[in-house]
Coordinates of C-alpha atoms and ligand atoms in Angstrom, one line a residue:
M184 CA 101.0 15.5 140.6
V185 CA 101.0 19.3 140.9
D186 CA 98.2 20.5 143.2
D187 CA 96.3 23.1 141.2
T188 CA 94.2 24.3 144.1
L189 CA 96.7 25.2 146.7
V190 CA 97.5 28.9 146.9
K191 CA 100.0 29.0 149.7
A192 CA 102.3 26.5 151.4
L193 CA 102.7 27.2 155.1
L194 CA 105.1 25.3 157.4
A195 CA 104.5 24.9 161.1
E196 CA 106.8 26.8 163.4
S197 CA 108.2 23.4 164.4
E198 CA 109.2 22.8 160.8
M199 CA 111.5 25.9 160.6
P200 CA 115.0 24.9 159.6
T201 CA 117.2 24.4 162.7
Q202 CA 120.5 25.0 160.8
W203 CA 121.9 27.4 158.3
Y204 CA 123.5 26.0 155.2
N205 CA 127.0 27.0 154.0
I206 CA 127.6 26.2 150.3
V207 CA 131.4 26.4 150.5
P208 CA 132.2 22.7 151.1
D209 CA 129.9 21.7 148.2
L210 CA 131.3 24.0 145.6
P211 CA 133.3 22.5 142.8
E212 CA 136.2 24.9 143.5
P213 CA 136.8 26.8 146.7
P214 CA 136.0 30.5 146.6
P215 CA 139.0 32.9 146.3
P216 CA 140.0 34.1 149.9
H217 CA 139.3 37.6 151.2
L218 CA 142.5 39.6 151.3
H219 CA 143.9 41.9 154.0
P220 CA 143.8 45.5 152.6
G221 CA 147.3 46.3 153.8
T222 CA 149.3 43.1 153.3
R223 CA 147.2 41.6 150.5
G224 CA 147.7 38.2 152.2
P225 CA 144.7 36.0 153.0
L226 CA 142.5 37.6 155.7
T227 CA 142.1 35.9 159.0
V228 CA 139.5 35.8 161.8
N229 CA 141.8 37.9 163.9
D230 CA 142.0 40.6 161.2
M231 CA 138.2 40.9 161.2
A232 CA 137.5 40.5 164.9
P233 CA 138.2 44.1 165.9
I234 CA 135.3 45.2 163.6
F235 CA 132.9 42.3 163.7
A236 CA 131.7 39.9 166.4
R237 CA 134.1 36.9 166.6
A238 CA 131.4 34.4 166.0
L239 CA 130.5 36.1 162.8
C240 CA 134.2 36.2 161.7
E241 CA 134.3 32.5 162.3
Q242 CA 131.2 32.0 160.2
E243 CA 132.8 34.1 157.5
F244 CA 135.6 31.6 157.1
S245 CA 133.7 28.5 157.9
T246 CA 133.9 25.4 155.8
E247 CA 131.3 23.5 157.9
R248 CA 128.3 22.6 155.8
Y249 CA 125.7 23.3 158.5
V250 CA 125.7 25.8 161.4
D251 CA 123.1 25.5 164.2
I252 CA 120.7 28.4 164.6
P253 CA 120.9 29.4 168.3
E254 CA 117.6 29.1 170.1
A255 CA 117.6 32.8 171.0
V256 CA 117.7 33.6 167.3
A257 CA 115.1 30.9 166.4
E258 CA 112.8 32.4 169.0
V259 CA 112.9 35.8 167.2
Y260 CA 112.7 34.2 163.7
R261 CA 109.4 32.5 164.8
I262 CA 107.8 36.0 164.8
W263 CA 107.6 35.7 161.0
R264 CA 109.2 32.4 160.0
P265 CA 108.6 30.1 158.4
S266 CA 107.6 32.5 155.6
P267 CA 104.9 31.5 153.1
L268 CA 105.5 30.2 149.6
F269 CA 102.6 31.3 147.3
R270 CA 101.5 30.1 143.9
A271 CA 100.8 33.3 141.8
R272 CA 97.8 31.8 140.1
R273 CA 96.2 35.2 139.2
L274 CA 99.5 36.4 137.8
E275 CA 99.8 33.3 135.7
K276 CA 96.3 34.0 134.3
A277 CA 97.1 37.7 133.6
L278 CA 100.1 36.5 131.6
S279 CA 98.3 33.7 129.8
T280 CA 101.3 31.6 130.7
S281 CA 101.7 27.9 131.0
A282 CA 104.4 28.4 133.6
R283 CA 103.7 27.6 137.2
I284 CA 104.8 30.7 139.1
Y285 CA 105.7 30.6 142.8
Y286 CA 106.9 33.4 145.0
K287 CA 108.7 33.1 148.4
Y288 CA 107.5 36.1 150.4
E289 CA 110.0 37.6 152.9
G290 CA 107.8 40.7 153.4
T291 CA 106.2 39.2 156.5
S292 CA 109.1 40.1 158.7
P293 CA 108.7 43.0 161.2
I294 CA 110.5 45.3 158.8
G295 CA 109.1 44.0 155.6
S296 CA 112.1 42.3 154.0
H297 CA 114.5 39.4 154.3
K298 CA 117.1 41.6 156.0
A299 CA 115.9 40.6 159.5
N300 CA 117.1 37.0 158.8
S301 CA 120.6 38.3 159.3
S302 CA 120.2 41.3 161.5
V303 CA 118.8 39.1 164.3
P304 CA 121.8 36.7 164.5
Q305 CA 124.2 39.5 164.0
A306 CA 122.8 41.5 166.9
Y307 CA 122.6 38.3 169.0
Y308 CA 126.2 37.2 168.5
N309 CA 127.4 40.8 169.3
S310 CA 125.3 41.0 172.4
V311 CA 126.6 37.6 173.7
E312 CA 130.2 39.0 173.2
G313 CA 129.4 42.1 175.3
V314 CA 129.2 44.7 172.5
S315 CA 126.8 47.5 173.5
R316 CA 126.3 49.3 170.2
L317 CA 126.3 48.4 166.5
T318 CA 127.1 50.8 163.6
T319 CA 126.0 50.3 160.1
E320 CA 125.1 51.8 156.8
T321 CA 121.8 51.6 155.0
G322 CA 120.6 52.5 151.5
A323 CA 116.8 52.7 151.3
G324 CA 116.6 52.0 155.0
Q325 CA 115.7 48.3 155.0
W326 CA 118.9 47.1 156.5
G327 CA 119.0 50.0 159.0
S328 CA 115.5 49.2 160.2
A329 CA 116.2 45.5 160.4
L330 CA 119.3 46.1 162.5
A331 CA 117.6 48.7 164.7
F332 CA 114.8 46.2 165.4
A333 CA 117.4 43.4 166.2
C334 CA 119.4 45.7 168.4
Q335 CA 116.3 46.6 170.3
V336 CA 115.5 42.9 170.8
F337 CA 118.9 42.2 172.4
G338 CA 119.2 45.5 174.3
M339 CA 121.9 47.2 172.2
G340 CA 122.2 50.7 170.7
C341 CA 122.2 51.1 166.9
E342 CA 123.8 53.9 164.9
I343 CA 123.0 54.1 161.2
W344 CA 124.5 56.1 158.3
Q345 CA 121.9 56.3 155.6
V346 CA 122.7 57.2 152.0
R347 CA 121.7 60.8 151.6
A348 CA 119.5 60.3 148.6
S349 CA 117.4 57.8 150.6
Y350 CA 117.5 59.8 153.8
E351 CA 115.9 62.7 152.0
G352 CA 113.7 60.7 149.7
K353 CA 112.4 58.0 152.0
P354 CA 111.6 59.6 155.4
Y355 CA 109.3 56.8 156.5
R356 CA 112.3 54.3 156.8
R357 CA 114.1 56.8 159.0
M358 CA 111.0 57.0 161.2
L359 CA 110.9 53.2 161.3
M360 CA 114.6 53.1 162.4
E361 CA 113.9 55.7 165.1
T362 CA 110.8 53.9 166.2
F363 CA 113.0 50.9 166.9
G364 CA 115.4 53.1 168.8
G365 CA 118.1 53.6 166.2
T366 CA 120.0 56.8 165.6
V367 CA 120.2 57.9 161.9
H368 CA 122.7 60.2 160.2
P369 CA 122.6 61.1 156.5
S370 CA 125.8 59.9 154.7
P371 CA 128.2 61.4 153.8
S372 CA 128.2 63.2 157.2
D373 CA 130.6 65.5 158.9
L374 CA 130.8 63.0 161.8
T375 CA 133.6 61.0 160.3
E376 CA 136.9 61.7 158.5
S377 CA 135.8 59.7 155.4
G378 CA 132.5 61.5 155.3
R379 CA 134.2 64.9 155.6
A380 CA 136.6 64.0 152.8
V381 CA 133.8 63.1 150.4
L382 CA 131.8 66.2 151.3
A383 CA 134.9 68.4 150.7
A384 CA 135.3 67.0 147.2
H385 CA 131.6 66.6 146.3
P386 CA 129.4 68.7 148.5
D387 CA 126.2 67.8 146.5
T388 CA 126.8 64.0 146.3
P389 CA 123.6 61.9 146.7
G390 CA 125.8 59.5 148.7
S391 CA 126.4 55.8 148.1
L392 CA 126.5 52.6 150.1
G393 CA 130.3 52.5 149.7
M394 CA 130.6 55.9 151.4
A395 CA 128.2 55.0 154.2
V396 CA 130.1 51.7 154.8
S397 CA 133.3 53.7 155.3
E398 CA 131.6 56.0 157.8
A399 CA 130.1 53.2 159.9
I400 CA 133.3 51.2 160.0
E401 CA 135.3 54.3 161.0
A402 CA 132.8 55.0 163.8
A403 CA 133.1 51.4 165.1
A404 CA 136.8 51.2 164.8
G405 CA 137.2 54.5 166.8
S406 CA 134.9 53.4 169.6
G407 CA 137.5 51.6 171.7
G408 CA 135.7 48.3 171.5
A409 CA 132.3 49.5 172.7
A410 CA 130.8 49.4 169.2
K411 CA 131.1 46.9 166.4
Y412 CA 130.0 47.1 162.8
A413 CA 127.4 45.1 161.0
L414 CA 126.9 44.6 157.3
G415 CA 123.6 43.7 155.7
S416 CA 124.7 41.8 152.7
V417 CA 127.7 40.7 150.6
L418 CA 129.7 38.8 153.2
N419 CA 129.6 35.0 153.6
H420 CA 128.1 35.1 157.1
V421 CA 125.1 37.1 155.8
V422 CA 124.6 34.7 152.9
L423 CA 124.7 31.9 155.5
H424 CA 122.0 33.4 157.6
Q425 CA 119.8 34.0 154.5
S426 CA 119.9 30.2 153.7
V427 CA 116.7 29.8 155.8
I428 CA 114.8 31.1 152.8
G429 CA 115.9 28.3 150.4
E430 CA 115.8 25.6 153.0
E431 CA 112.1 26.5 153.6
V432 CA 111.4 26.5 149.8
L433 CA 112.8 23.0 149.6
R434 CA 110.2 21.9 152.2
Q435 CA 107.4 23.9 150.6
L436 CA 107.6 23.0 146.9
P437 CA 106.6 19.4 147.5
M438 CA 103.4 20.6 149.3
F439 CA 102.3 21.9 145.8
G440 CA 103.4 18.6 144.3
E441 CA 106.5 20.1 142.7
E442 CA 109.6 17.9 142.6
Q443 CA 111.9 20.9 142.0
A444 CA 112.1 24.5 141.0
D445 CA 113.1 24.6 137.3
V446 CA 114.2 28.3 137.5
V447 CA 114.7 30.7 140.3
Y448 CA 114.6 34.5 139.9
G449 CA 115.9 36.8 142.6
C450 CA 117.0 40.4 142.7
A451 CA 120.7 41.0 143.5
G452 CA 122.0 44.1 145.2
G453 CA 124.7 42.7 147.4
G454 CA 123.5 39.2 146.6
S455 CA 122.2 37.9 150.0
N456 CA 118.5 37.2 149.4
L457 CA 119.2 35.6 146.0
A458 CA 122.0 33.5 147.4
G459 CA 120.0 32.6 150.5
L460 CA 117.1 31.4 148.3
S461 CA 119.3 29.7 145.7
F462 CA 122.2 28.0 147.5
P463 CA 120.2 25.2 149.3
L464 CA 118.6 24.5 145.9
L465 CA 122.0 24.6 144.2
R466 CA 123.2 22.0 146.8
E467 CA 120.5 19.7 145.5
K468 CA 121.5 20.4 141.9
L469 CA 125.2 19.8 142.6
A470 CA 124.3 16.6 144.2
G471 CA 122.4 15.5 141.1
H472 CA 118.9 15.6 142.8
A473 CA 117.5 18.5 140.7
D474 CA 118.1 20.5 137.6
T475 CA 117.4 24.1 138.5
R476 CA 118.5 27.4 136.7
F477 CA 119.3 30.4 138.9
V478 CA 119.1 33.9 137.6
A479 CA 120.4 36.9 139.5
V480 CA 118.5 40.1 138.4
E481 CA 120.2 43.4 138.9
P482 CA 119.3 47.0 137.9
A483 CA 120.6 48.2 134.6
A484 CA 121.8 51.4 136.5
C485 CA 124.1 49.4 138.7
P486 CA 125.1 46.3 136.7
S487 CA 127.9 44.7 138.6
L488 CA 127.3 41.1 137.4
T489 CA 126.5 41.9 133.8
Q490 CA 128.9 44.8 133.2
G491 CA 131.4 44.8 136.1
R492 CA 134.8 43.1 136.3
Y493 CA 135.5 40.0 138.4
E494 CA 138.4 41.2 140.5
Y495 CA 139.6 42.1 144.0
D496 CA 138.0 45.3 145.2
H497 CA 137.1 47.1 148.4
G498 CA 133.6 47.1 149.7
D499 CA 133.7 50.8 150.5
V500 CA 134.9 54.1 149.1
A501 CA 137.7 54.8 151.7
G502 CA 139.2 51.3 151.3
L503 CA 138.8 50.3 154.9
T504 CA 137.2 46.9 154.1
P505 CA 139.1 43.7 153.2
L506 CA 139.7 43.1 149.5
L507 CA 136.9 40.9 148.2
K508 CA 137.0 39.0 144.9
M509 CA 133.7 40.0 143.3
Y510 CA 132.0 41.4 140.3
T511 CA 132.4 45.1 140.8
L512 CA 131.9 48.4 139.1
G513 CA 134.7 49.9 141.2
Q514 CA 134.7 51.2 144.8
D515 CA 134.2 54.8 143.5
F516 CA 131.1 54.0 141.4
V517 CA 128.1 56.1 142.4
P518 CA 125.0 54.7 140.8
D519 CA 122.1 57.0 139.7
P520 CA 119.6 57.4 142.5
I521 CA 117.1 54.8 141.3
H522 CA 114.2 53.8 143.5
A523 CA 115.5 50.4 144.3
G524 CA 117.9 51.7 146.9
G525 CA 118.8 48.3 148.1
L526 CA 120.3 47.4 144.7
R527 CA 122.6 50.5 144.5
Y528 CA 125.9 48.8 145.5
H529 CA 129.0 48.7 143.4
G530 CA 130.0 45.1 144.3
M531 CA 128.4 41.7 144.8
S532 CA 128.7 38.9 147.3
P533 CA 132.0 37.0 146.7
L534 CA 130.2 33.7 147.1
L535 CA 127.5 34.7 144.6
S536 CA 130.2 36.1 142.3
H537 CA 132.1 32.9 142.5
T538 CA 129.0 30.8 141.5
V539 CA 128.3 33.2 138.6
N540 CA 131.9 32.9 137.5
L541 CA 131.6 29.1 137.6
G542 CA 128.5 29.3 135.4
L543 CA 126.2 27.9 138.2
V544 CA 124.2 31.1 138.4
E545 CA 123.2 33.4 135.5
A546 CA 122.8 37.1 135.6
A547 CA 120.5 39.6 133.9
A548 CA 119.9 43.3 134.1
V549 CA 116.5 45.1 134.1
G550 CA 115.7 48.8 133.7
Q551 CA 113.6 50.4 136.4
Q552 CA 110.7 51.2 134.0
E553 CA 110.4 47.5 133.2
A554 CA 110.8 46.7 136.9
F555 CA 107.9 48.9 138.0
E556 CA 105.7 47.8 135.1
A557 CA 106.1 44.2 136.3
G558 CA 105.6 45.4 140.0
V559 CA 102.3 47.0 139.1
L560 CA 101.2 44.0 137.1
F561 CA 102.1 41.8 140.1
A562 CA 100.3 44.1 142.6
R563 CA 97.1 44.1 140.5
A564 CA 97.1 40.3 140.1
E565 CA 98.3 39.2 143.5
G566 CA 97.2 42.1 145.7
L567 CA 100.7 42.6 147.1
V568 CA 102.9 45.5 146.3
P569 CA 106.5 44.3 145.8
A570 CA 109.5 46.2 147.0
P571 CA 111.2 48.1 144.1
E572 CA 114.1 45.7 144.5
S573 CA 111.9 42.7 144.3
C574 CA 110.2 44.1 141.1
H575 CA 113.5 43.4 139.3
A576 CA 113.1 39.6 139.9
V577 CA 109.4 39.8 139.1
A578 CA 110.2 41.6 135.8
A579 CA 112.6 38.9 134.7
A580 CA 110.2 36.1 135.7
V581 CA 107.3 37.9 133.9
A582 CA 109.4 38.2 130.6
D583 CA 110.2 34.5 130.8
A584 CA 106.6 33.4 131.7
R585 CA 105.2 35.5 128.7
S586 CA 107.3 33.3 126.3
R587 CA 105.7 30.1 127.7
T588 CA 102.2 29.6 126.3
R589 CA 102.2 25.9 125.3
P590 CA 101.7 23.2 127.9
E591 CA 105.0 21.6 127.0
D592 CA 106.8 24.8 127.9
S593 CA 105.5 24.8 131.4
V594 CA 108.1 25.1 134.2
A595 CA 108.0 25.7 137.9
M596 CA 109.4 29.2 138.6
V597 CA 110.3 30.5 142.0
I598 CA 110.5 34.3 142.4
G599 CA 112.3 35.6 145.5
L600 CA 109.9 38.3 146.7
S601 CA 112.5 39.8 149.1
G602 CA 110.1 42.5 150.6
H603 CA 107.0 44.5 150.2
G604 CA 106.8 48.0 148.8
Q605 CA 104.4 49.7 151.2
L606 CA 107.0 52.3 152.2
D607 CA 108.0 52.8 148.6
L608 CA 104.7 54.0 147.3
P609 CA 106.1 57.4 146.3
A610 CA 108.3 55.5 143.8
Y611 CA 105.2 53.8 142.5
Q612 CA 103.5 57.2 142.2
T613 CA 106.4 58.4 140.1
Y614 CA 106.0 55.4 137.8
L615 CA 102.3 55.8 137.6
S616 CA 102.5 59.4 136.7
G617 CA 104.9 58.7 133.9
D618 CA 107.8 60.6 135.4
L619 CA 110.2 57.7 136.0
A620 CA 113.6 58.2 134.4
D621 CA 115.0 55.0 132.9
T622 CA 118.6 55.7 133.4
V623 CA 120.6 52.9 131.8
R624 CA 124.4 52.9 131.8
L625 CA 126.0 50.8 129.1
Ligands
PLP987 C1 118.4 45.1 150.6 C2 117.3 44.5 149.8 C3 117.7 43.8 148.6 C4 119.1 43.7 148.1 O1 119.9 43.1 148.9 P1 120.5 41.6 148.7 O2 121.7 41.5 149.6 O3 121.0 41.6 147.2 O4 119.5 40.7 148.9 C5 116.6 43.3 147.9 N1 115.4 43.4 148.3 C6 115.0 44.1 149.4 C7 113.6 44.2 149.7 C8 116.0 44.6 150.2 O5 115.6 45.3 151.3

């Protein structure tokens, strides 16, 4: 029996998952390997280890189903985990829907999004291996602030290349990164060869994540081992860390009396929050214990899953990263500067791409006008302002819920609310004043 009175399901700290879940051994076909950018042969741990902590490289290639969460990481997770699962009862009423809408809220973390789920273990493993500084890229600044926070926790430096459009348009995130002790450069910058090359060709570029990745990798590679690089999404080890989200949801849905989620909506930029939410539930589906649909919602301005090609591509502009088999718009693609900065990436997690290719996960694209319309509706109903990225998931869920008015159409929906939008209020202001451009590439 579904409990119609419960508004939020809270787990005790002691009920936090103790292991991350790796979907690789449960997939019907193994995912295509990452390839070495030079030889085009399968990439190895040793190929990656000069740039990433060795423990993270091992996780990248792991075929173990479960990986223990180190106690030092769990201790930091407990600042905000387990995160709450809410029933959006007021939103249901506003939509006159018979659907039961739940949202898993990752905005309770110190930086307001799911990104800290991976920044903390990444900083931890690097610190254990004696790395003194991490370099990274950031779009809107969520990953940069998550990594700056995590580096601070483990006593490391943090150097961040922020996509220029966001560096200029979202100063509060830069202040947050600096508050946590990070050093922030606008990207492209004149501090790296790859940055100088882009600036010479396109002096007015708004920047892109692909460019910022090149700069951060170059800085780590040229540090003589003092610095390593950290990536906030896309790679398998990041998806692994984010699995805490879905593992918690599996424990929380029964508290509402739900046997399963019928459909999951999550936004997809690099794919990590959606995969982290979905893969533990997909494990249950593949084992025949549940029948859940999964929908990855991306911005129409950067539609890698719905319009991109499934092929090997680099994760960055300069071609420094391994070749990853993924849905991609091409390493040179520069998306329009939409407000959902965290979704402006040309590629997609290879693991999520693989599940989309196998038909296990569906994909949909949403314009930013529709995304903010849903975000405002959600804010007014639930009292919580979603991150512009999360608004894409909300929009797809809202459209689905609106079509369900009869009791027999009722389903349990779970929205991945990847973060809050309190540092994105200028974007909401643009929407509210009617000035939002709905740039759609078709
Ligand atoms: C970074 C970010 C995203 C997109 O990244 P994924 O790897 O696709 O999860 C989504 N929502 C928020 C709030 C983000 O900060």
